[in-house]
């Protein structure tokens, strides 16, 4: 009987400890890789020259969501990163574009601009950035809360918005590239000074070293069969021309680091910095799950400059494939194979160059929005007697100056009707909508996209939509921002910890990424998330 009492007493003492020790299983490290402007088809278009350890390994050993879409407008960098990490849309997370007009302040704002914080690591104003404009929490915020603030959260990107928005509000560090100093910087939102390991990286002046060499193709340029001829009227200039080799050392001193952003070496530099962050911050080294948010910005700069059909873009992805392979090999050794979780996606795609398609008698052309705005204001002035009825046109949205309309006793509805008629008469504009009001004549998908994009505080009075493959004011390279598949269909691959090998062609959305991560990590979804768990990934 005495022995039985000891057994029972031991059970009573140990049972709570057993319960306490049953923490939810999580990977040691989560890595989010967002490849800026990576079209979905790039996974396949250049695959014949991809190695076995990069994109092919991700697809072979991981789970590919081959039919992933962006469910809002505009399809640009800032809302793309915000959506991936919040599982939400501009209507709810508040990031309306890279820039947008704030009607309450009567001014245009930058998505992560914040004059209340100071630069760290530079004397320039490029560090005046924070997530203050982001209304909702991110998956990184939720992991920080769920771990009782023990998880290390680090975010790195050339672009400030590509670093700040994934980092969320409570990150240990967000770092972006400063052209003025040629180094990584941050802001006082996160820290008072750069960590020692980042200072060591900056002291090496690697971007300066990269810009002392030529950028030549990995293979003979004539073998790049997925690209047009190296010399083309449809691509922009680099330093001293449009053809390989690009002699980076010829760049003007004041433009050196802006050109650096367009080279594949900038992606290599970003991965090198990420690996040092993992080593120095001891990420993935204990039982607490850490998170590294990594955005590869150089592919967007190259895409804008050269276009999807250029040798430069093809070469950038062949080199990126090697960078991904090296990074995965590093994670295998540093964190442990099967101990880390990776997702790879993109913030948006890109259109084919419109003048290039026109040469082949395909649809598409250029809408000179600068001239169109002047003509619109002139027309409004003649009809209503005021040149100040339009405050601005941004993100394909027209914002009225409501104060000017009231002061001139002009009816808002009459102005909107006039502008709508004017815009619909322009070549290249397919339809015009009034944000917040359903247009039942549109397909259901478009009604959903427009609804997700409408924000009562930050949306304009009218929104115009371009015909397929039309550009705004760009003849070389490419751009993006529309609902069309070339801009709105993106890659999505899950890899590593507890991820089954496979593929689905079921339609999923960018908003599903954060909820799926939350399900895998057993943590709350971000507080404005509307996406669904991708059940094929969570088994």
C-alpha positions as a Python dict, from the first residue, in 0.01 Angstrom:
ca = {
    (1, 'X'): (0, 0, 0),
    (2, 'X'): (285, 239, 89),
    (3, 'X'): (450, 168, -244),
    (4, 'X'): (122, 241, -425),
    (5, 'X'): (100, 575, -248),
    (6, 'X'): (448, 666, -370),
    (7, 'X'): (350, 575, -729),
    (8, 'X'): (35, 787, -711),
    (9, 'X'): (225, 1079, -553),
    (10, 'X'): (490, 1057, -825),
    (11, 'X'): (223, 1058, -1094),
    (12, 'X'): (60, 1367, -941),
    (13, 'X'): (395, 1548, -933),
    (14, 'X'): (512, 1444, -1281),
    (15, 'X'): (183, 1470, -1472),
    (16, 'X'): (180, 1851, -1487),
    (17, 'X'): (545, 1848, -1592),
    (18, 'X'): (462, 1605, -1873),
    (19, 'X'): (182, 1830, -1989),
    (20, 'X'): (411, 2133, -1975),
    (21, 'X'): (677, 1958, -2181),
    (22, 'X'): (437, 1872, -2462),
    (23, 'X'): (513, 2178, -2673),
    (24, 'X'): (378, 2177, -3030),
    (25, 'X'): (627, 2038, -3280),
    (26, 'X'): (780, 2309, -3492),
    (27, 'X'): (1074, 2332, -3728),
    (28, 'X'): (1390, 2489, -3591),
    (29, 'X'): (1382, 2756, -3861),
    (30, 'X'): (1130, 2887, -4113),
    (31, 'X'): (1267, 3062, -4422),
    (32, 'X'): (1039, 3262, -4647),
    (33, 'X'): (1192, 3334, -4988),
    (34, 'X'): (1004, 3587, -5201),
    (35, 'X'): (1157, 3628, -5547),
    (36, 'X'): (1047, 3971, -5663),
    (37, 'X'): (876, 3969, -6006),
    (38, 'X'): (918, 3593, -6053),
    (39, 'X'): (658, 3482, -6305),
    (40, 'X'): (505, 3142, -6239),
    (41, 'X'): (631, 3003, -6568),
    (42, 'X'): (997, 3076, -6487),
    (43, 'X'): (1000, 2753, -6286),
    (44, 'X'): (955, 2568, -6615),
    (45, 'X'): (1071, 2807, -6885),
    (46, 'X'): (1439, 2791, -6789),
    (47, 'X'): (1430, 2449, -6623),
    (48, 'X'): (1640, 2269, -6885),
    (49, 'X'): (1942, 2455, -6748),
    (50, 'X'): (1856, 2449, -6380),
    (51, 'X'): (2078, 2226, -6168),
    (52, 'X'): (1956, 1947, -5942),
    (53, 'X'): (2005, 2134, -5615),
    (54, 'X'): (1803, 2455, -5662),
    (55, 'X'): (1454, 2499, -5808),
    (56, 'X'): (1450, 2136, -5921),
    (57, 'X'): (1525, 2012, -5571),
    (58, 'X'): (1250, 2231, -5426),
    (59, 'X'): (1001, 2086, -5674),
    (60, 'X'): (1130, 1728, -5652),
    (61, 'X'): (1136, 1701, -5272),
    (62, 'X'): (877, 1965, -5186),
    (63, 'X'): (514, 2043, -5263),
    (64, 'X'): (430, 2274, -5554),
    (65, 'X'): (108, 2475, -5572),
    (66, 'X'): (103, 2522, -5947),
    (67, 'X'): (-207, 2740, -5964),
    (68, 'X'): (-148, 3023, -5716),
    (69, 'X'): (-306, 3364, -5769),
    (70, 'X'): (-302, 3717, -5629),
    (71, 'X'): (-659, 3819, -5531),
    (72, 'X'): (-631, 4202, -5522),
    (73, 'X'): (-498, 4510, -5700),
    (74, 'X'): (-245, 4652, -5764),
    (75, 'X'): (-7, 4361, -5809),
    (76, 'X'): (308, 4541, -5695),
    (77, 'X'): (582, 4481, -5438),
    (78, 'X'): (447, 4632, -5116),
    (79, 'X'): (97, 4477, -5108),
    (80, 'X'): (251, 4153, -5236),
    (81, 'X'): (484, 4120, -4939),
    (82, 'X'): (212, 4241, -4703),
    (83, 'X'): (-35, 3983, -4836),
    (84, 'X'): (207, 3691, -4813),
    (85, 'X'): (289, 3762, -4451),
    (86, 'X'): (-55, 3876, -4329),
    (87, 'X'): (-279, 3642, -4530),
    (88, 'X'): (-487, 3952, -4595),
    (89, 'X'): (-564, 4208, -4867),
    (90, 'X'): (-537, 4588, -4907),
    (91, 'X'): (-896, 4634, -4788),
    (92, 'X'): (-786, 4503, -4448),
    (93, 'X'): (-408, 4537, -4408),
    (94, 'X'): (-402, 4890, -4551),
    (95, 'X'): (-101, 4862, -4786),
    (96, 'X'): (-259, 5000, -5103),
    (97, 'X'): (50, 5005, -5322),
    (98, 'X'): (413, 5105, -5310),
    (99, 'X'): (276, 5457, -5280),
    (100, 'X'): (-79, 5577, -5240),
    (101, 'X'): (-274, 5895, -5180),
    (102, 'X'): (-401, 5961, -4828),
    (103, 'X'): (-722, 6163, -4874),
    (104, 'X'): (-728, 6261, -4506),
    (105, 'X'): (-378, 6411, -4535),
    (106, 'X'): (-416, 6534, -4895),
    (107, 'X'): (-75, 6390, -4987),
    (108, 'X'): (94, 6085, -5134),
    (109, 'X'): (266, 5854, -4885),
    (110, 'X'): (527, 5583, -4923),
    (111, 'X'): (424, 5240, -4795),
    (112, 'X'): (691, 5209, -4524),
    (113, 'X'): (800, 5572, -4497),
    (114, 'X'): (815, 5698, -4138),
    (115, 'X'): (970, 6033, -4041),
    (116, 'X'): (928, 5945, -3673),
    (117, 'X'): (1221, 5699, -3690),
    (118, 'X'): (1586, 5758, -3772),
    (119, 'X'): (1832, 5583, -4001),
    (120, 'X'): (2069, 5325, -3855),
    (121, 'X'): (2393, 5253, -4040),
    (122, 'X'): (2378, 5553, -4275),
    (123, 'X'): (2353, 5929, -4270),
    (124, 'X'): (2101, 5924, -4555),
    (125, 'X'): (1724, 5939, -4508),
    (126, 'X'): (1683, 5589, -4655),
    (127, 'X'): (1648, 5448, -4306),
    (128, 'X'): (1336, 5648, -4223),
    (129, 'X'): (1124, 5334, -4260),
    (130, 'X'): (895, 5126, -4040),
    (131, 'X'): (583, 4902, -4057),
    (132, 'X'): (365, 5176, -3905),
    (133, 'X'): (133, 5190, -4209),
    (134, 'X'): (63, 4816, -4191),
    (135, 'X'): (-264, 4775, -4001),
    (136, 'X'): (-256, 4401, -3934),
    (137, 'X'): (-22, 4151, -3774),
    (138, 'X'): (204, 3924, -3977),
    (139, 'X'): (286, 3555, -3942),
    (140, 'X'): (622, 3668, -3802),
    (141, 'X'): (441, 3876, -3538),
    (142, 'X'): (226, 3579, -3445),
    (143, 'X'): (528, 3350, -3410),
    (144, 'X'): (691, 3608, -3186),
    (145, 'X'): (383, 3615, -2964),
    (146, 'X'): (333, 3238, -2966),
    (147, 'X'): (691, 3175, -2851),
    (148, 'X'): (662, 3432, -2571),
    (149, 'X'): (903, 3654, -2770),
    (150, 'X'): (1179, 3391, -2778),
    (151, 'X'): (1174, 3336, -3157),
    (152, 'X'): (1435, 3530, -3352),
    (153, 'X'): (1281, 3717, -3647),
    (154, 'X'): (1517, 3860, -3910),
    (155, 'X'): (1421, 4009, -4248),
    (156, 'X'): (1659, 4098, -4533),
    (157, 'X'): (1600, 4252, -4879),
    (158, 'X'): (1756, 4509, -5107),
    (159, 'X'): (1423, 4694, -5106),
    (160, 'X'): (1316, 4855, -4780),
    (161, 'X'): (954, 4750, -4835),
    (162, 'X'): (1068, 4395, -4909),
    (163, 'X'): (1236, 4383, -4569),
    (164, 'X'): (1004, 4589, -4348),
    (165, 'X'): (665, 4440, -4433),
    (166, 'X'): (763, 4070, -4390),
    (167, 'X'): (942, 4157, -4065),
    (168, 'X'): (616, 4274, -3914),
    (169, 'X'): (603, 4495, -3609),
    (170, 'X'): (809, 4298, -3358),
    (171, 'X'): (1110, 4168, -3553),
    (172, 'X'): (1458, 4157, -3404),
    (173, 'X'): (1591, 4315, -3720),
    (174, 'X'): (1500, 4427, -4070),
    (175, 'X'): (1780, 4525, -4309),
    (176, 'X'): (1776, 4683, -4653),
    (177, 'X'): (2029, 4826, -4898),
    (178, 'X'): (2130, 5191, -4911),
    (179, 'X'): (2260, 5329, -5240),
    (180, 'X'): (2429, 5625, -5068),
    (181, 'X'): (2659, 5410, -4856),
    (182, 'X'): (2655, 5085, -5056),
    (183, 'X'): (2571, 4894, -4739),
    (184, 'X'): (2294, 4732, -4536),
    (185, 'X'): (2101, 4968, -4310),
    (186, 'X'): (1802, 4965, -4074),
    (187, 'X'): (1599, 5207, -3862),
    (188, 'X'): (1548, 5292, -3497),
    (189, 'X'): (1216, 5106, -3509),
    (190, 'X'): (1428, 4791, -3471),
    (191, 'X'): (1761, 4892, -3315),
    (192, 'X'): (1989, 5177, -3214),
    (193, 'X'): (2290, 5042, -3402),
    (194, 'X'): (2365, 4766, -3650),
    (195, 'X'): (2468, 4434, -3493),
    (196, 'X'): (2839, 4355, -3503),
    (197, 'X'): (2797, 4084, -3766),
    (198, 'X'): (2622, 4326, -4003),
    (199, 'X'): (2890, 4586, -3946),
    (200, 'X'): (3149, 4325, -4045),
    (201, 'X'): (2962, 4250, -4366),
    (202, 'X'): (2936, 4620, -4453),
    (203, 'X'): (3307, 4667, -4385),
    (204, 'X'): (3387, 4416, -4660),
    (205, 'X'): (3230, 4650, -4921),
    (206, 'X'): (3119, 4352, -5129),
    (207, 'X'): (2885, 4550, -5361),
    (208, 'X'): (3179, 4772, -5456),
    (209, 'X'): (3386, 4461, -5532),
    (210, 'X'): (3107, 4307, -5739),
    (211, 'X'): (3086, 4626, -5944),
    (212, 'X'): (3454, 4599, -6039),
    (213, 'X'): (3385, 4292, -6253),
    (214, 'X'): (3192, 4230, -6573),
    (215, 'X'): (2854, 4063, -6584),
    (216, 'X'): (2879, 3802, -6856),
    (217, 'X'): (2652, 3509, -6932),
    (218, 'X'): (2705, 3169, -6770),
    (219, 'X'): (2686, 3009, -7114),
    (220, 'X'): (2751, 3147, -7463),
    (221, 'X'): (2482, 3410, -7518),
    (222, 'X'): (2366, 3258, -7848),
    (223, 'X'): (2259, 2943, -7660),
    (224, 'X'): (1995, 3130, -7456),
    (225, 'X'): (1707, 2997, -7662),
    (226, 'X'): (1433, 3116, -7424),
    (227, 'X'): (1533, 3477, -7490),
    (228, 'X'): (1534, 3716, -7782),
    (229, 'X'): (1860, 3839, -7934),
    (230, 'X'): (2099, 3997, -7685),
    (231, 'X'): (2080, 4331, -7864),
    (232, 'X'): (1719, 4447, -7867),
    (233, 'X'): (1527, 4771, -7889),
    (234, 'X'): (1289, 4638, -7623),
    (235, 'X'): (1535, 4636, -7335),
    (236, 'X'): (1686, 4918, -7133),
    (237, 'X'): (2051, 5007, -7095),
    (238, 'X'): (2281, 4892, -6818),
    (239, 'X'): (2608, 5086, -6781),
    (240, 'X'): (2749, 5127, -7129),
    (241, 'X'): (2497, 4945, -7348),
    (242, 'X'): (2239, 4671, -7378),
    (243, 'X'): (2455, 4371, -7465),
    (244, 'X'): (2685, 4136, -7278),
    (245, 'X'): (2932, 4169, -7127),
    (246, 'X'): (2796, 4446, -6906),
    (247, 'X'): (3103, 4633, -6790),
    (248, 'X'): (2989, 4722, -6441),
    (249, 'X'): (3310, 4908, -6359),
    (250, 'X'): (3208, 5168, -6620),
    (251, 'X'): (2909, 5277, -6411),
    (252, 'X'): (2916, 5636, -6293),
    (253, 'X'): (2999, 5665, -5924),
    (254, 'X'): (2661, 5819, -5842),
    (255, 'X'): (2479, 5535, -6023),
    (256, 'X'): (2700, 5242, -5920),
    (257, 'X'): (2475, 5091, -5658),
    (258, 'X'): (2154, 5155, -5848),
    (259, 'X'): (2302, 4944, -6130),
    (260, 'X'): (2420, 4687, -5876),
    (261, 'X'): (2058, 4622, -5780),
    (262, 'X'): (1986, 4495, -6135),
    (263, 'X'): (2268, 4241, -6139),
    (264, 'X'): (2245, 3877, -6029),
    (265, 'X'): (2535, 3951, -5792),
    (266, 'X'): (2290, 4143, -5574),
    (267, 'X'): (2094, 3821, -5520),
    (268, 'X'): (2415, 3637, -5429),
    (269, 'X'): (2498, 3918, -5185),
    (270, 'X'): (2153, 3888, -5027),
    (271, 'X'): (2191, 3512, -4976),
    (272, 'X'): (2543, 3557, -4835),
    (273, 'X'): (2406, 3808, -4585),
    (274, 'X'): (2122, 3572, -4493),
    (275, 'X'): (2367, 3291, -4421),
    (276, 'X'): (2573, 3518, -4197),
    (277, 'X'): (2255, 3621, -4014),
    (278, 'X'): (2172, 3256, -3946),
    (279, 'X'): (2526, 3186, -3821),
    (280, 'X'): (2566, 3498, -3608),
    (281, 'X'): (2216, 3507, -3463),
    (282, 'X'): (2232, 3132, -3393),
    (283, 'X'): (1903, 3084, -3576),
    (284, 'X'): (1769, 2730, -3575),
    (285, 'X'): (2010, 2621, -3301),
    (286, 'X'): (1767, 2546, -3018),
    (287, 'X'): (1413, 2422, -2962),
    (288, 'X'): (1256, 2763, -3032),
    (289, 'X'): (1142, 2816, -3392),
    (290, 'X'): (1308, 3114, -3563),
    (291, 'X'): (1204, 3290, -3884),
    (292, 'X'): (1414, 3439, -4163),
    (293, 'X'): (1224, 3646, -4419),
    (294, 'X'): (1428, 3682, -4736),
    (295, 'X'): (1325, 3883, -5041),
    (296, 'X'): (1531, 3872, -5361),
    (297, 'X'): (1482, 4217, -5512),
    (298, 'X'): (1737, 4207, -5793),
    (299, 'X'): (1512, 4001, -6019),
    (300, 'X'): (1256, 4282, -6016),
    (301, 'X'): (1511, 4547, -6107),
    (302, 'X'): (1644, 4329, -6390),
    (303, 'X'): (1293, 4250, -6510),
    (304, 'X'): (1189, 4614, -6524),
    (305, 'X'): (1506, 4712, -6706),
    (306, 'X'): (1537, 4428, -6957),
    (307, 'X'): (1200, 4250, -6978),
    (308, 'X'): (1096, 3881, -6955),
    (309, 'X'): (1231, 3793, -7300),
    (310, 'X'): (1585, 3920, -7237),
    (311, 'X'): (1905, 3721, -7202),
    (312, 'X'): (1968, 3920, -6883),
    (313, 'X'): (1656, 3787, -6712),
    (314, 'X'): (1725, 3429, -6822),
    (315, 'X'): (2083, 3453, -6697),
    (316, 'X'): (1963, 3605, -6369),
    (317, 'X'): (1743, 3302, -6303),
    (318, 'X'): (2010, 3052, -6399),
    (319, 'X'): (2241, 3219, -6149),
    (320, 'X'): (1963, 3247, -5891),
    (321, 'X'): (1909, 2872, -5923),
    (322, 'X'): (2270, 2821, -5817),
    (323, 'X'): (2227, 3063, -5526),
    (324, 'X'): (1919, 2871, -5408),
    (325, 'X'): (2112, 2542, -5430),
    (326, 'X'): (2400, 2679, -5222),
    (327, 'X'): (2157, 2821, -4968),
    (328, 'X'): (1970, 2492, -4927),
    (329, 'X'): (2300, 2309, -4885),
    (330, 'X'): (2396, 2561, -4617),
    (331, 'X'): (2066, 2505, -4435),
    (332, 'X'): (2121, 2128, -4450),
    (333, 'X'): (2453, 2168, -4270),
    (334, 'X'): (2369, 2458, -4038),
    (335, 'X'): (2017, 2366, -3924),
    (336, 'X'): (1986, 2005, -4033),
    (337, 'X'): (1814, 1837, -4324),
    (338, 'X'): (1443, 1805, -4247),
    (339, 'X'): (1472, 2045, -3952),
    (340, 'X'): (1383, 2363, -4142),
    (341, 'X'): (1080, 2474, -4341),
    (342, 'X'): (1106, 2682, -4659),
    (343, 'X'): (842, 2840, -4876),
    (344, 'X'): (929, 3012, -5202),
    (345, 'X'): (690, 3245, -5381),
    (346, 'X'): (674, 3584, -5549),
    (347, 'X'): (508, 3919, -5486),
    (348, 'X'): (384, 3951, -5847),
    (349, 'X'): (463, 3856, -6205),
    (350, 'X'): (527, 4074, -6509),
    (351, 'X'): (386, 4137, -6855),
    (352, 'X'): (563, 4072, -7180),
    (353, 'X'): (694, 4387, -7344),
    (354, 'X'): (401, 4543, -7529),
    (355, 'X'): (596, 4688, -7827),
    (356, 'X'): (765, 4349, -7870),
    (357, 'X'): (429, 4173, -7892),
    (358, 'X'): (298, 4440, -8126),
    (359, 'X'): (584, 4360, -8363),
    (360, 'X'): (448, 4004, -8381),
    (361, 'X'): (92, 4132, -8436),
    (362, 'X'): (-20, 4033, -8087),
    (363, 'X'): (-244, 4243, -7864),
    (364, 'X'): (-101, 4516, -7645),
    (365, 'X'): (27, 4871, -7665),
    (366, 'X'): (134, 5174, -7462),
    (367, 'X'): (-95, 5415, -7276),
    (368, 'X'): (86, 5742, -7208),
    (369, 'X'): (-73, 5819, -6874),
    (370, 'X'): (129, 6139, -6827),
    (371, 'X'): (-26, 6300, -7133),
    (372, 'X'): (-364, 6152, -7050),
    (373, 'X'): (-366, 6322, -6709),
    (374, 'X'): (-292, 6659, -6869),
    (375, 'X'): (-571, 6610, -7121),
    (376, 'X'): (-811, 6501, -6846),
    (377, 'X'): (-740, 6813, -6637),
    (378, 'X'): (-776, 7036, -6944),
    (379, 'X'): (-1107, 6874, -7030),
    (380, 'X'): (-1238, 6909, -6672),
    (381, 'X'): (-1131, 7272, -6667),
    (382, 'X'): (-1320, 7351, -6985),
    (383, 'X'): (-1636, 7170, -6874),
    (384, 'X'): (-1651, 7256, -6502),
    (385, 'X'): (-1438, 7571, -6488),
    (386, 'X'): (-1180, 7426, -6245),
    (387, 'X'): (-841, 7262, -6300),
    (388, 'X'): (-820, 7127, -5945),
    (389, 'X'): (-1094, 6867, -5938),
    (390, 'X'): (-848, 6575, -5957),
    (391, 'X'): (-609, 6556, -5664),
    (392, 'X'): (-398, 6280, -5820),
    (393, 'X'): (-401, 5963, -6030),
    (394, 'X'): (-209, 5673, -5876),
    (395, 'X'): (-234, 5292, -5884),
    (396, 'X'): (-487, 5323, -6169),
    (397, 'X'): (-711, 5518, -5932),
    (398, 'X'): (-845, 5871, -5971),
    (399, 'X'): (-873, 6073, -5650),
    (400, 'X'): (-1097, 6377, -5658),
    (401, 'X'): (-1015, 6693, -5468),
    (402, 'X'): (-1342, 6702, -5279),
    (403, 'X'): (-1263, 7035, -5118),
    (404, 'X'): (-1218, 7199, -5457),
    (405, 'X'): (-1547, 7048, -5576),
    (406, 'X'): (-1733, 7187, -5274),
    (407, 'X'): (-1569, 7529, -5300),
    (408, 'X'): (-1670, 7552, -5667),
    (409, 'X'): (-2019, 7411, -5599),
    (410, 'X'): (-1959, 7119, -5836),
    (411, 'X'): (-2153, 6793, -5791),
    (412, 'X'): (-1928, 6494, -5722),
    (413, 'X'): (-2150, 6252, -5913),
    (414, 'X'): (-2137, 6474, -6221),
    (415, 'X'): (-1757, 6487, -6208),
    (416, 'X'): (-1730, 6111, -6172),
    (417, 'X'): (-1966, 6051, -6462),
    (418, 'X'): (-1765, 6289, -6678),
    (419, 'X'): (-1430, 6128, -6588),
    (420, 'X'): (-1567, 5779, -6644),
    (421, 'X'): (-1688, 5873, -6992),
    (422, 'X'): (-1356, 6044, -7070),
    (423, 'X'): (-1148, 5742, -6963),
    (424, 'X'): (-1362, 5489, -7146),
    (425, 'X'): (-1306, 5684, -7467),
    (426, 'X'): (-928, 5627, -7441),
    (427, 'X'): (-760, 5343, -7630),
    (428, 'X'): (-626, 5078, -7394),
    (429, 'X'): (-877, 5131, -7112),
    (430, 'X'): (-1114, 4835, -7088),
    (431, 'X'): (-1350, 4940, -6810),
    (432, 'X'): (-1383, 5187, -6522),
    (433, 'X'): (-1522, 5101, -6178),
    (434, 'X'): (-1618, 5296, -5871),
    (435, 'X'): (-1440, 5130, -5576),
    (436, 'X'): (-1675, 4985, -5321),
    (437, 'X'): (-1962, 4935, -5562),
    (438, 'X'): (-2033, 4602, -5730),
    (439, 'X'): (-2046, 4593, -6105),
    (440, 'X'): (-2255, 4284, -6174),
    (441, 'X'): (-2152, 4290, -6539),
    (442, 'X'): (-1800, 4180, -6441),
    (443, 'X'): (-1698, 3816, -6396),
    (444, 'X'): (-1711, 3686, -6039),
    (445, 'X'): (-1333, 3664, -6011),
    (446, 'X'): (-1292, 4032, -6093),
    (447, 'X'): (-1565, 4133, -5848),
    (448, 'X'): (-1374, 3944, -5578),
    (449, 'X'): (-1044, 4108, -5672),
    (450, 'X'): (-1197, 4457, -5671),
    (451, 'X'): (-1371, 4398, -5340),
    (452, 'X'): (-1045, 4286, -5178),
    (453, 'X'): (-879, 4602, -5309),
    (454, 'X'): (-1133, 4854, -5179),
    (455, 'X'): (-1028, 5038, -4865),
    (456, 'X'): (-1275, 5296, -4736),
    (457, 'X'): (-1001, 5519, -4597),
    (458, 'X'): (-742, 5492, -4872),
    (459, 'X'): (-910, 5407, -5204),
    (460, 'X'): (-975, 5655, -5482),
    (461, 'X'): (-1306, 5762, -5637),
    (462, 'X'): (-1266, 5578, -5968),
    (463, 'X'): (-1045, 5296, -6089),
    (464, 'X'): (-960, 5231, -6453),
    (465, 'X'): (-848, 4894, -6586),
    (466, 'X'): (-628, 4841, -6890),
    (467, 'X'): (-693, 4605, -7176),
    (468, 'X'): (-479, 4288, -7168),
    (469, 'X'): (-111, 4348, -7230),
    (470, 'X'): (-131, 4729, -7226),
    (471, 'X'): (143, 4922, -7048),
    (472, 'X'): (150, 5265, -6892),
    (473, 'X'): (426, 5488, -7031),
    (474, 'X'): (701, 5225, -7076),
    (475, 'X'): (850, 5113, -7407),
    (476, 'X'): (1143, 4904, -7281),
    (477, 'X'): (1165, 4628, -7022),
    (478, 'X'): (842, 4548, -6844),
    (479, 'X'): (603, 4647, -6569),
    (480, 'X'): (316, 4500, -6367),
    (481, 'X'): (16, 4592, -6147),
    (482, 'X'): (-292, 4442, -6316),
    (483, 'X'): (-527, 4150, -6244),
    (484, 'X'): (-419, 3967, -6561),
    (485, 'X'): (-254, 3624, -6532),
    (486, 'X'): (90, 3748, -6635),
    (487, 'X'): (90, 3978, -6330),
    (488, 'X'): (-127, 3780, -6089),
    (489, 'X'): (-16, 3415, -6121),
    (490, 'X'): (283, 3335, -5902),
    (491, 'X'): (497, 3034, -5802),
    (492, 'X'): (451, 2870, -5463),
    (493, 'X'): (665, 2582, -5334),
    (494, 'X'): (676, 2431, -4984),
    (495, 'X'): (989, 2241, -4882),
    (496, 'X'): (1148, 2073, -4583),
    (497, 'X'): (1004, 2000, -4240),
    (498, 'X'): (703, 1764, -4265),
    (499, 'X'): (626, 1877, -4621),
    (500, 'X'): (513, 1591, -4847),
    (501, 'X'): (647, 1565, -5200),
    (502, 'X'): (383, 1641, -5459),
    (503, 'X'): (195, 1896, -5663),
    (504, 'X'): (-155, 2038, -5693),
    (505, 'X'): (-322, 2231, -5972),
    (506, 'X'): (-607, 2330, -5744),
    (507, 'X'): (-650, 2707, -5738),
    (508, 'X'): (-506, 2863, -5425),
    (509, 'X'): (-428, 3224, -5339),
    (510, 'X'): (-143, 3430, -5204),
    (511, 'X'): (-361, 3490, -4897),
    (512, 'X'): (-338, 3116, -4816),
    (513, 'X'): (36, 3124, -4741),
    (514, 'X'): (18, 3275, -4391),
    (515, 'X'): (-275, 3058, -4272),
    (516, 'X'): (-93, 2748, -4396),
    (517, 'X'): (220, 2850, -4207),
    (518, 'X'): (9, 2913, -3898),
    (519, 'X'): (-140, 2564, -3924),
    (520, 'X'): (203, 2405, -3969),
    (521, 'X'): (343, 2595, -3670),
    (522, 'X'): (32, 2558, -3452),
    (523, 'X'): (4, 2932, -3393),
    (524, 'X'): (-279, 3184, -3449),
    (525, 'X'): (-330, 3319, -3797),
    (526, 'X'): (-250, 3691, -3843),
    (527, 'X'): (-534, 3906, -3714),
    (528, 'X'): (-671, 4018, -4053),
    (529, 'X'): (-609, 3696, -4247),
    (530, 'X'): (-882, 3584, -4487),
    (531, 'X'): (-696, 3297, -4658),
    (532, 'X'): (-750, 2925, -4617),
    (533, 'X'): (-514, 2648, -4513),
    (534, 'X'): (-372, 2456, -4808),
    (535, 'X'): (-466, 2117, -4673),
    (536, 'X'): (-247, 1919, -4913),
    (537, 'X'): (56, 2076, -4741),
    (538, 'X'): (-63, 2030, -4382),
    (539, 'X'): (-95, 1656, -4322),
}
